[in-house]
Amino acid sequence: MRGKLWFSIWVLFLWGSCWGRFVVEKNSLKVTSPEDLKGIYECAIGNFGIPQYGGTMLGFVVYPKSNRKACKSFDEFDISFKSKPGAFPTFLLVDRGDCYFTTKAWNAQNAGAAAILVADNKVEPLITMDTPEEDSSVADYFQNITVPSALVSKSFGDSLKKALDNGDMVNVNLDWRESLPHPDERVEYEFWTNSNDECGAKCESQIEFVKSFKGAAQILEKKGYTQFTPHYITWYCPEAFILSKQCKSQCINHGRYCAPDPEQDFSKGYDGKDVVVQNLRQVCVFKVANESRKPWLWWDYVTDFAIRCPMKEKKYTKECAEEVIKSLGLDLKKINKCVGNPDADEENPVLKAEQDAQIGKGSRGDVTILPTLVINNRQYRGKLDKGAVLKAICAGFQETTEPAVCLSEGIETNECLENNGGCWHDKAANVTACKDTFRGRVCECPIVKGVKFVGDGYTHCEASGSGRCEINNGGCWKETRNGQTYSACVDGGCKCPPGFKGDGNKKCEDIDECKERTACQCSGCKCKNTWGSYECNCRGDLLYMKEHDTCISKKPTTEVGWSFIWVIFLGLAAAGIGGYAVYKYRIRSYMDSEIRAIMAQYMPLDNQSEVPNHVHHGDI
Ligand SMILES: *[C@@H]1O[C@H](CO)[C@@H](O)[C@H](O)[C@H]1NC(C)=O
Ligand SMILES: *[C@@H]1O[C@H](CO)[C@@H](O)[C@H](O)[C@H]1NC(C)=O
Ligand SMILES: *[C@@H]1O[C@H](CO)[C@@H](O)[C@H](O)[C@H]1NC(C)=O
């Protein structure tokens, strides 16, 4: 068993591995106190735990008195790092060595630390802390690590320890905001995966990730927010071994494209070459789906294939794959053409392209670890977890261009639950400026029922535009009495309605028109104040005219009225005609003089015939 495992590692080579380049993904660690340590330091994001892409995390550093390598459970030492509510979370500083990085992180997490900082034990460039490579069916705990982890250099680790020795409180801020480039409104990402489903915890977590992430991936792809490409690592068989039994069972196309045997046993189960062919088929599914502008079908195919055609049920076959392809309405002929003939001694352009893509370019290193997620040409570090990956992808959008799915539940923080995150809020209207996003909470005046609030978001927000009176009456006074409602909400602010006085915000008071003698002043009139208005009754059978605050006879006065109107009308008409005549006359005389002036410039008019033109006449 050991020998065979050794063989498959030894004999297959990764394309381009001779000039390989591994890029360490970094984030920054900002020390805010003590004074003499203040500054920004680099640290390397571990390949497990959940880094807060796009966000930051504040805490203070603790270096334990014992178990400094965190290789044992802190329970044995009766140590806990759980922070009390309201206190800064604990970032546990431990030393590198003696056990897996994941063991340290697991012990730190179980003891209540919020993050783990591993201090390197030798002077060297930062490396990426990875999960244990060997079969880890016993040790699946690393899938459960959620605390973010970072490796810091030996010298920085020493400085931290020294400050702690001095009794200083060391405050740090882990910052992942610049860990991913976020240049524009589209994120390009790649997922390097494998169709093999019998490699233990790593394979299982891979397919679990694909299943859980499928929904979000498809939304993002359909709406054009992302461009996703799946990839598959293939190895090749060195020339000298092409005809060996091992290469024949692990490779296709005459040793050109290989995959390690799933069980590391050539005598039973599926062979490496079966895996290569299925991987190739998955690339082809993507290619054909992409050509018909439905690249997201890859996610359906891969999850369906994993469910319907698992190795353990002996269904990891061409027939089963074709069933899935047909059920998704994909063009089987095209896909088979793309797969080609695995027995032929020739190159397969699709797998050749996959091998070439393995080699790092730009800011991305070689892809050597499976699975690998590459976002905006940077390798994602951390656990393959739906929320964490979505956060990372969302961090790849230029700020404010991130799609709605980035602001959805599940990946948002819950900072608004407590005290509205310290943002502005209006209890009465149940409106808050606090918004949970994957980047943490922001204080931003909201839009409620189509009404936009404006303000700084922290101390002040105010409904604006038409419709603002719909929400909490625009913050203005409003009252109902006996079925009658008065509101102080008007365009651009609060103003008490007629019949009321006050600032309009909190209070408007009825004006007693009778007492204040502002209305109903006609002689013999009887005044009675009402809420918001007044009643006025005239003497006898006279009628009260509110506009003029006067009493008039109720008897019809049509004739008088009509002749009165006629007089006014005729008067207006006369004035109009007169005005027009004057206007006409003035216009004419004005134009006359204007025309004369213009003409005078070109020809001598009667009364100007003697005006000499110096330029011409004088010279001749
Ligand atoms: C990891 O989490 C899973 C599911 O939450 C649980 O079943 C499993 O026991 C956990 N493993 C360890 C080692 O805690
Ligand atoms: C998928 O299609 C798009 C446009 O249709 C193209 O730009 C992209 O390169 C294609 N991807 C692959 C891997 O063929
Ligand atoms: C305030 O609004 C939120 C949702 O907008 C709702 O869940 C909550 O129950 C409301 N609270 C009150 C006191 O009305």
XYZ file of C-alpha atoms and ligand atoms in Angstrom:
662
model
C 0.000 0.000 0.000
C 2.687 2.487 1.027
C 4.833 1.478 -1.921
C 2.046 2.069 -4.379
C 1.249 5.442 -2.946
C 4.909 6.306 -3.177
C 4.951 5.133 -6.756
C 2.050 7.205 -7.906
C 3.573 10.301 -6.378
C 6.977 9.566 -7.752
C 6.122 8.632 -11.262
C 3.632 11.304 -12.260
C 4.818 14.789 -12.827
C 2.996 18.019 -12.695
C 3.251 19.992 -15.845
C 5.681 22.819 -15.413
C 6.646 21.739 -11.920
C 10.358 22.196 -12.686
C 10.019 25.959 -12.924
C 7.179 26.035 -10.422
C 6.308 29.094 -8.446
C 4.161 29.177 -5.392
C 2.698 32.508 -4.382
C 1.984 33.135 -0.720
C -1.268 35.038 -0.273
C -0.932 37.716 2.325
C -3.052 40.045 4.341
C -1.943 42.787 6.599
C -1.791 42.996 10.326
C -1.936 46.435 11.818
C -0.654 46.981 15.324
C -2.421 49.924 16.936
C -0.730 49.688 20.318
C 1.814 49.758 21.947
C 3.271 52.899 20.426
C 6.711 51.489 19.552
C 5.197 48.541 17.657
C 2.626 50.583 15.756
C 2.623 49.813 12.068
C 1.500 47.473 9.368
C 3.013 44.006 9.081
C 2.561 41.282 6.523
C 1.240 37.885 7.412
C 0.365 34.836 5.337
C -3.226 33.626 5.226
C -3.539 29.977 6.228
C -5.234 27.484 3.947
C -7.857 26.616 6.545
C -10.159 28.543 8.817
C -12.283 31.380 7.510
C -10.455 34.521 6.512
C -12.714 37.572 6.474
C -12.089 38.609 2.876
C -13.099 42.195 2.372
C -13.241 42.816 6.101
C -11.181 43.446 9.182
C -11.040 41.990 12.658
C -9.913 43.682 15.834
C -8.417 41.942 18.820
C -5.657 41.831 21.356
C -2.795 39.399 21.381
C -2.286 36.745 24.031
C 0.780 34.534 24.234
C -0.004 31.607 26.542
C 2.172 30.847 29.549
C 2.238 27.171 28.703
C 1.367 25.045 25.663
C 3.008 27.737 23.593
C 2.983 25.608 20.462
C -0.696 24.821 20.987
C -0.096 21.176 20.162
C -2.203 20.080 23.109
C -5.681 21.032 24.105
C -5.715 24.092 26.335
C -8.254 22.303 28.528
C -5.368 20.296 29.965
C -3.858 23.532 31.178
C -7.102 25.008 32.312
C -6.622 27.966 29.999
C -9.431 29.738 28.188
C -9.307 32.651 25.780
C -13.004 33.332 25.593
C -13.511 37.050 25.718
C -16.258 38.524 27.801
C -19.089 40.232 25.956
C -18.000 43.691 24.881
C -14.300 42.921 25.300
C -11.884 42.615 22.405
C -11.581 39.110 21.020
C -8.374 37.207 21.669
C -5.800 36.624 18.961
C -3.730 33.727 20.195
C -0.030 33.907 19.394
C 1.626 30.496 19.257
C 4.956 29.123 18.103
C 5.480 27.097 14.979
C 6.632 23.498 15.279
C 5.973 20.024 16.719
C 2.504 19.552 15.225
C 0.291 20.463 12.287
C -0.796 24.047 11.808
C -4.365 22.768 11.799
C -3.871 21.159 15.220
C -2.744 24.501 16.620
C -5.696 26.312 15.085
C -8.135 23.674 16.306
C -6.813 23.895 19.868
C -6.879 27.692 19.748
C -10.452 27.710 18.476
C -11.616 25.247 21.114
C -10.067 27.403 23.817
C -12.102 30.369 22.610
C -9.537 32.333 20.579
C -10.968 34.436 17.747
C -7.922 34.097 15.515
C -4.567 32.403 15.620
C -1.215 33.966 14.808
C 1.577 31.470 14.316
C 5.063 32.859 14.813
C 7.583 31.289 12.479
C 10.495 29.559 14.200
C 13.100 30.483 11.683
C 14.041 33.477 9.615
C 12.574 32.870 6.150
C 10.066 34.341 3.756
C 6.443 33.741 4.767
C 4.930 30.419 3.754
C 1.332 29.274 3.399
C 0.138 27.078 6.222
C -1.711 24.135 4.718
C -3.824 21.234 5.882
C -2.062 17.900 6.428
C -1.450 16.195 3.094
C -1.954 12.555 4.038
C -5.211 10.704 4.189
C -6.969 12.324 7.063
C -10.226 10.457 7.452
C -9.529 10.376 11.204
C -8.502 13.973 11.381
C -11.451 15.691 9.674
C -11.418 18.287 12.420
C -9.712 20.757 10.095
C -12.960 21.081 8.179
C -14.418 22.485 11.377
C -11.828 25.194 11.876
C -13.480 28.557 11.508
C -11.055 30.961 13.165
C -8.867 32.779 10.679
C -5.186 32.003 10.841
C -2.055 33.831 9.831
C 1.621 33.088 9.888
C 3.858 35.954 11.018
C 7.606 36.214 10.595
C 9.965 35.205 13.380
C 11.167 38.740 13.954
C 7.656 40.165 14.197
C 6.643 37.301 16.478
C 9.598 38.101 18.718
C 8.587 41.779 18.871
C 5.063 40.826 19.859
C 6.332 38.533 22.601
C 8.667 41.213 23.899
C 5.883 43.762 24.113
C 3.685 41.248 25.933
C 6.570 40.456 28.305
C 6.725 44.149 29.138
C 3.112 43.953 30.177
C 1.907 45.986 27.200
C -1.527 45.435 25.796
C -1.007 44.621 22.132
C -3.940 45.618 19.961
C -4.009 44.395 16.415
C -6.277 44.619 13.432
C -6.232 41.800 10.909
C -7.110 43.278 7.554
C -8.147 41.291 4.489
C -9.537 44.226 2.545
C -6.650 44.371 0.116
C -6.062 40.636 -0.041
C -7.988 40.406 -3.267
C -7.783 42.810 -6.150
C -11.161 44.426 -6.769
C -10.691 46.366 -9.959
C -14.127 46.354 -11.564
C -17.703 45.178 -11.482
C -16.973 41.670 -12.709
C -15.118 38.985 -10.817
C -13.252 36.283 -12.685
C -12.715 33.110 -10.757
C -11.500 29.588 -11.344
C -12.021 26.436 -9.390
C -9.423 23.699 -9.716
C -11.150 20.487 -8.857
C -11.356 16.789 -9.505
C -14.143 14.348 -10.302
C -12.596 11.723 -8.020
C -14.938 11.127 -5.107
C -12.904 8.620 -3.142
C -10.061 10.571 -1.632
C -11.452 11.036 1.851
C -12.202 14.280 3.621
C -10.687 16.533 0.960
C -12.841 15.101 -1.827
C -15.932 15.160 0.303
C -15.493 18.749 1.345
C -14.882 19.619 -2.287
C -18.151 18.181 -3.501
C -19.987 19.539 -0.477
C -18.686 22.960 -1.413
C -19.811 22.616 -5.038
C -23.275 21.550 -3.912
C -23.690 24.363 -1.421
C -22.155 27.050 -3.605
C -24.005 26.102 -6.782
C -26.986 28.387 -6.184
C -24.945 31.496 -5.543
C -22.541 30.671 -8.383
C -25.374 30.314 -10.862
C -27.039 33.579 -9.838
C -23.757 35.441 -10.154
C -23.001 33.879 -13.527
C -26.466 34.341 -15.020
C -26.508 37.998 -14.099
C -23.056 38.555 -15.549
C -21.417 39.470 -12.256
C -18.825 36.748 -12.584
C -16.968 34.783 -15.197
C -16.305 31.349 -13.849
C -14.045 28.684 -15.325
C -13.560 25.210 -13.901
C -10.158 23.573 -14.200
C -8.636 20.174 -13.632
C -5.084 19.320 -12.746
C -3.505 16.587 -14.800
C -0.121 14.994 -14.441
C 2.032 13.427 -17.108
C 4.013 10.223 -17.250
C 7.766 10.543 -17.818
C 8.905 9.188 -21.162
C 10.686 6.146 -19.710
C 7.555 4.847 -17.987
C 4.987 5.317 -20.732
C 4.765 1.609 -21.444
C 4.745 0.591 -17.775
C 1.661 -1.017 -16.313
C 1.330 1.884 -13.884
C 1.272 4.606 -16.495
C -1.048 2.598 -18.655
C -3.574 2.416 -15.857
C -3.174 6.010 -14.729
C -2.862 7.841 -18.043
C -4.637 8.420 -21.316
C -3.379 9.543 -24.711
C -0.187 7.543 -24.403
C 1.024 8.838 -21.048
C 0.234 12.465 -21.784
C -2.515 13.015 -19.203
C -2.636 11.162 -15.919
C -4.284 11.153 -12.527
C -3.296 9.167 -9.450
C -5.234 5.961 -8.897
C -8.219 6.781 -6.641
C -7.561 3.948 -4.171
C -3.824 3.824 -4.833
C -4.359 0.226 -5.775
C -4.045 -0.650 -9.471
C -5.648 -4.037 -9.081
C -9.097 -2.940 -8.003
C -11.708 -0.264 -8.390
C -11.331 2.611 -10.794
C -8.009 3.599 -12.286
C -6.363 6.950 -12.641
C -7.241 6.982 -16.317
C -10.954 6.741 -15.485
C -10.559 9.882 -13.388
C -8.750 11.705 -16.197
C -11.500 10.841 -18.661
C -14.233 12.023 -16.281
C -12.290 15.205 -15.586
C -11.917 15.734 -19.311
C -15.639 15.181 -19.778
C -16.368 17.817 -17.153
C -14.151 20.334 -18.942
C -15.947 19.494 -22.176
C -19.347 19.928 -20.509
C -18.238 23.377 -19.485
C -16.899 24.212 -22.935
C -20.065 23.128 -24.716
C -22.325 24.778 -22.134
C -20.271 27.965 -22.391
C -20.561 27.942 -26.174
C -24.342 27.831 -25.857
C -24.047 30.719 -23.382
C -25.107 28.664 -20.395
C -21.812 28.136 -18.568
C -23.614 27.692 -15.247
C -24.826 24.249 -16.367
C -21.402 22.963 -15.298
C -22.513 23.314 -11.666
C -25.607 21.224 -12.348
C -23.633 18.598 -14.196
C -20.959 18.240 -11.546
C -23.379 17.974 -8.631
C -25.706 15.624 -10.501
C -22.777 13.459 -11.546
C -21.503 13.248 -7.969
C -24.946 12.221 -6.751
C -25.921 9.874 -9.572
C -22.584 8.370 -10.562
C -20.460 7.791 -7.442
C -17.483 5.448 -7.456
C -18.709 3.517 -4.464
C -21.843 2.486 -6.334
C -19.733 1.491 -9.329
C -21.481 4.071 -11.462
C -18.458 6.226 -12.255
C -18.905 5.393 -15.929
C -19.326 6.873 -19.365
C -22.936 5.617 -19.569
C -23.911 7.259 -16.309
C -22.204 10.498 -17.339
C -24.100 10.500 -20.622
C -27.401 10.068 -18.789
C -26.651 13.200 -16.802
C -25.573 15.109 -19.902
C -28.805 14.186 -21.689
C -30.947 15.113 -18.697
C -29.463 18.611 -18.784
C -30.202 18.990 -22.477
C -26.555 19.371 -23.424
C -25.227 18.397 -26.848
C -23.785 14.906 -26.273
C -22.209 14.675 -29.721
C -20.240 17.853 -29.232
C -19.092 16.708 -25.813
C -17.947 13.326 -27.094
C -16.094 15.019 -29.903
C -14.343 17.217 -27.354
C -13.353 14.166 -25.265
C -11.872 12.520 -28.339
C -10.187 9.132 -28.280
C -8.327 8.525 -24.992
C -6.398 5.614 -26.485
C -4.954 7.590 -29.373
C -1.294 8.571 -29.291
C -2.032 12.228 -29.810
C -2.535 15.419 -27.897
C -5.927 16.445 -26.635
C -6.168 20.206 -27.093
C -8.494 20.617 -24.114
C -6.252 18.808 -21.634
C -3.180 20.447 -23.112
C -4.766 23.814 -22.344
C -5.518 22.642 -18.801
C -1.880 21.669 -18.273
C -0.716 25.026 -19.562
C -3.135 26.832 -17.289
C -1.639 25.116 -14.249
C 1.471 27.206 -14.609
C 1.209 30.394 -12.614
C 0.933 33.711 -14.339
C 0.856 37.273 -13.127
C 0.115 37.427 -9.432
C -1.051 33.816 -9.349
C 1.331 31.005 -8.492
C 1.286 27.470 -9.912
C -1.742 25.437 -9.043
C -0.468 22.417 -7.166
C -3.033 21.925 -4.427
C -6.430 20.428 -5.037
C -8.900 21.977 -4.674
C -7.776 25.512 -5.428
C -9.916 28.532 -5.899
C -8.504 31.466 -7.820
C -10.325 34.774 -7.577
C -9.281 37.717 -9.731
C -6.085 35.791 -10.438
C -5.221 35.352 -6.753
C -5.360 32.076 -4.920
C -8.052 31.968 -2.301
C -6.823 30.814 1.081
C -8.994 29.360 3.773
C -11.722 26.840 4.073
C -13.920 26.022 1.103
C -17.115 27.143 2.687
C -20.032 28.777 0.940
C -20.160 31.876 3.116
C -16.416 32.349 3.194
C -16.007 31.923 -0.561
C -18.935 34.199 -1.319
C -17.370 36.786 0.944
C -14.110 36.466 -0.951
C -15.816 36.779 -4.339
C -17.820 39.744 -3.104
C -14.584 41.362 -1.936
C -13.453 41.093 -5.555
C -15.996 43.628 -6.761
C -15.192 47.264 -6.856
C -16.851 48.773 -3.832
C -20.540 49.637 -4.317
C -20.785 47.454 -7.441
C -21.284 44.232 -5.524
C -24.463 42.378 -6.426
C -27.381 41.872 -4.056
C -26.316 38.346 -3.220
C -23.323 39.896 -1.482
C -25.616 41.713 0.866
C -27.841 38.765 1.576
C -28.251 36.846 4.770
C -25.740 34.177 5.506
C -22.713 36.199 4.675
C -23.682 39.428 6.277
C -22.508 40.328 9.731
C -25.094 40.829 12.437
C -23.756 44.043 13.815
C -27.042 45.879 13.348
C -28.870 43.698 15.831
C -27.273 45.485 18.737
C -28.022 49.163 19.177
C -28.402 49.577 15.405
C -24.637 49.273 15.077
C -24.335 52.785 16.487
C -25.987 54.234 13.400
C -28.856 56.685 13.201
C -32.266 55.213 13.861
C -35.795 56.378 14.384
C -37.605 54.285 16.920
C -41.041 55.680 16.146
C -40.803 54.925 12.455
C -38.740 51.748 13.032
C -36.165 52.932 10.506
C -32.426 52.500 10.872
C -29.393 53.534 8.864
C -27.535 50.386 9.901
C -26.897 47.961 7.066
C -25.174 44.626 7.467
C -22.887 43.814 4.593
C -20.149 41.297 4.068
C -17.711 44.127 4.662
C -19.167 44.727 8.105
C -21.861 47.174 9.058
C -22.219 50.499 7.329
C -24.256 53.495 8.449
C -26.128 54.643 5.388
C -29.436 56.478 5.333
C -31.957 53.954 4.023
C -34.638 53.896 1.379
C -37.904 52.844 2.992
C -40.998 52.145 0.900
C -39.450 54.078 -1.953
C -38.691 57.093 0.202
C -35.070 58.094 0.263
C -33.526 59.264 3.496
C -30.627 61.684 3.352
C -28.079 62.594 5.980
C -24.783 61.418 7.417
C -26.200 58.071 8.530
C -24.715 58.387 11.991
C -26.559 61.171 13.712
C -29.021 62.303 11.155
C -31.207 60.978 8.364
C -34.265 62.649 6.974
C -36.869 61.446 4.543
C -36.695 63.396 1.288
C -38.605 63.838 -1.939
C -42.260 63.341 -2.620
C -43.698 60.627 -0.476
C -41.571 61.600 2.491
C -44.763 62.401 4.386
C -45.704 58.737 4.033
C -43.034 57.714 6.505
C -43.647 58.791 10.046
C -45.211 61.898 8.513
C -41.772 63.161 7.484
C -40.953 63.645 11.162
C -43.538 66.430 11.363
C -46.477 67.051 13.622
C -49.747 65.314 12.823
C -52.912 64.966 14.811
C -56.433 63.625 14.422
C -59.442 64.774 16.381
C -63.045 63.779 15.791
C -62.141 62.215 12.468
C -60.344 65.321 11.268
C -56.617 65.113 10.587
C -54.145 67.926 10.241
C -50.510 67.445 9.196
C -47.548 69.798 9.216
C -45.684 67.828 6.512
C -45.176 69.987 3.429
C -42.698 70.116 0.573
C -39.277 70.740 2.001
C -40.048 70.627 5.690
C -42.550 70.916 8.471
C -44.954 73.831 8.632
C -48.085 74.109 10.701
C -51.202 74.180 8.513
C -53.397 77.313 8.437
C -55.280 77.649 11.688
C -52.339 76.378 13.696
C -49.171 77.888 15.075
C -45.892 76.290 16.147
C -42.642 74.957 14.715
C -44.377 72.115 12.894
C -41.935 69.473 14.124
C -43.237 68.429 17.485
C -46.215 70.621 18.046
C -48.785 72.732 16.309
C -51.373 74.535 18.384
C -54.793 75.647 17.351
C -55.122 79.367 16.861
C -58.153 80.822 18.636
C -59.198 83.148 15.816
C -61.982 84.633 17.921
C -59.778 85.565 20.823
C -56.973 86.825 18.675
C -59.411 88.842 16.599
C -57.947 87.678 13.317
C -61.264 86.587 11.852
C -64.992 87.084 12.187
C -64.623 90.791 12.782
C -67.779 91.809 10.919
C -70.152 93.797 12.996
C -72.658 91.692 14.860
C -70.937 88.473 13.847
C -70.812 85.640 16.300
C -67.448 83.876 16.525
C -66.868 80.331 17.728
C -63.412 78.748 17.709
C -62.975 75.172 16.542
C -59.862 72.941 16.343
C -57.957 74.147 13.325
C -60.589 76.664 12.289
C -63.555 78.728 13.542
C -67.216 79.243 12.866
C -68.695 82.659 12.190
C -72.367 83.481 12.038
C -73.737 86.697 10.620
C -76.629 88.652 11.963
C -80.087 87.964 10.512
C -80.169 86.025 7.287
C -76.896 87.364 5.981
C -74.301 84.941 4.709
C -70.710 84.913 5.963
C -68.019 85.109 3.268
C -64.851 83.703 4.803
C -62.466 85.099 2.177
C -63.545 88.652 2.752
C -64.542 88.252 6.379
C -67.772 89.981 5.584
C -71.506 89.308 5.499
C -73.560 89.480 2.306
C -77.214 89.169 1.532
C -78.462 85.687 0.791
C -80.919 87.079 -1.857
C -79.948 86.365 -5.404
C -78.154 89.354 -6.904
C -77.613 87.940 -10.341
C -78.568 90.994 -12.457
C -76.482 93.379 -10.514
C -73.740 90.879 -10.580
C -73.880 90.381 -14.330
C -73.955 94.046 -15.196
C -71.106 94.565 -12.789
C -69.100 91.908 -14.560
C -69.949 93.438 -17.944
C -68.672 96.792 -16.814
C -65.462 95.242 -15.704
C -65.156 93.251 -18.899
C -65.718 96.230 -21.181
C -63.351 98.299 -19.144
C -60.692 95.627 -19.500
C -61.313 95.326 -23.229
C -60.979 99.071 -23.721
C -57.808 99.141 -21.725
C -56.488 96.221 -23.790
C -57.191 97.835 -27.133
C -55.744 101.125 -25.988
C -52.655 99.399 -24.708
C -52.247 97.534 -27.951
C -52.529 100.669 -30.012
C -49.926 102.425 -27.933
C -47.700 99.431 -28.180
C -48.073 99.205 -31.956
C -47.339 102.830 -32.390
C -44.274 102.694 -30.224
C -42.965 99.627 -31.961
C -43.411 101.243 -35.336
C -41.719 104.457 -34.440
C -38.937 102.545 -32.774
C -38.441 100.374 -35.845
C -38.582 103.349 -38.127
C -35.774 105.034 -36.332
C -33.810 101.805 -36.155
C -34.165 101.143 -39.907
C -33.225 104.632 -40.683
C -30.137 104.323 -38.588
C -29.116 101.123 -40.342
C -29.810 102.460 -43.812
C -27.926 105.577 -42.991
C -24.795 103.548 -42.738
C -25.091 102.334 -46.311
C -26.579 105.162 -48.258
C -26.808 108.845 -47.749
C -30.350 109.732 -46.881
C -31.882 113.064 -47.903
C -31.032 114.915 -44.787
C -27.589 113.336 -44.477
C -26.397 113.754 -48.096
C -23.487 115.861 -47.040
C -22.012 113.284 -44.713
C -18.623 112.549 -46.294
C -17.095 109.135 -46.495
C -13.482 109.768 -45.712
C -12.083 106.474 -46.707
C -12.948 106.585 -50.395
C -13.789 110.077 -51.505
C -11.054 111.824 -49.709
C -8.301 109.808 -51.338
C -9.369 110.026 -54.914
C -17.133 18.746 12.652
O -18.443 19.235 12.402
C -19.347 18.196 12.034
C -20.651 18.846 11.643
O -20.833 20.037 12.273
C -19.504 17.217 13.169
O -20.385 16.196 12.828
C -18.137 16.637 13.505
O -18.243 15.789 14.631
C -17.148 17.737 13.777
N -15.825 17.147 13.945
C -15.071 17.401 14.971
C -13.751 16.717 15.015
O -15.414 18.164 15.870
C -16.843 31.238 -22.373
O -17.558 32.110 -23.231
C -17.155 33.459 -23.143
C -18.034 34.300 -24.040
O -19.041 33.588 -24.633
C -15.695 33.592 -23.522
O -15.278 34.939 -23.378
C -14.862 32.707 -22.610
O -13.505 32.755 -22.993
C -15.347 31.291 -22.679
N -14.588 30.496 -21.737
C -13.957 29.393 -22.085
C -13.152 28.754 -21.028
O -14.034 28.930 -23.205
C -39.032 46.984 12.620
O -38.877 46.533 11.299
C -38.269 45.243 11.188
C -38.091 44.923 9.714
O -38.016 46.053 8.948
C -39.136 44.207 11.895
O -38.509 42.956 11.822
C -39.339 44.613 13.335
O -40.202 43.700 13.954
C -39.898 46.016 13.426
N -39.959 46.419 14.823
C -40.998 47.051 15.324
C -40.901 47.427 16.772
O -41.975 47.302 14.655
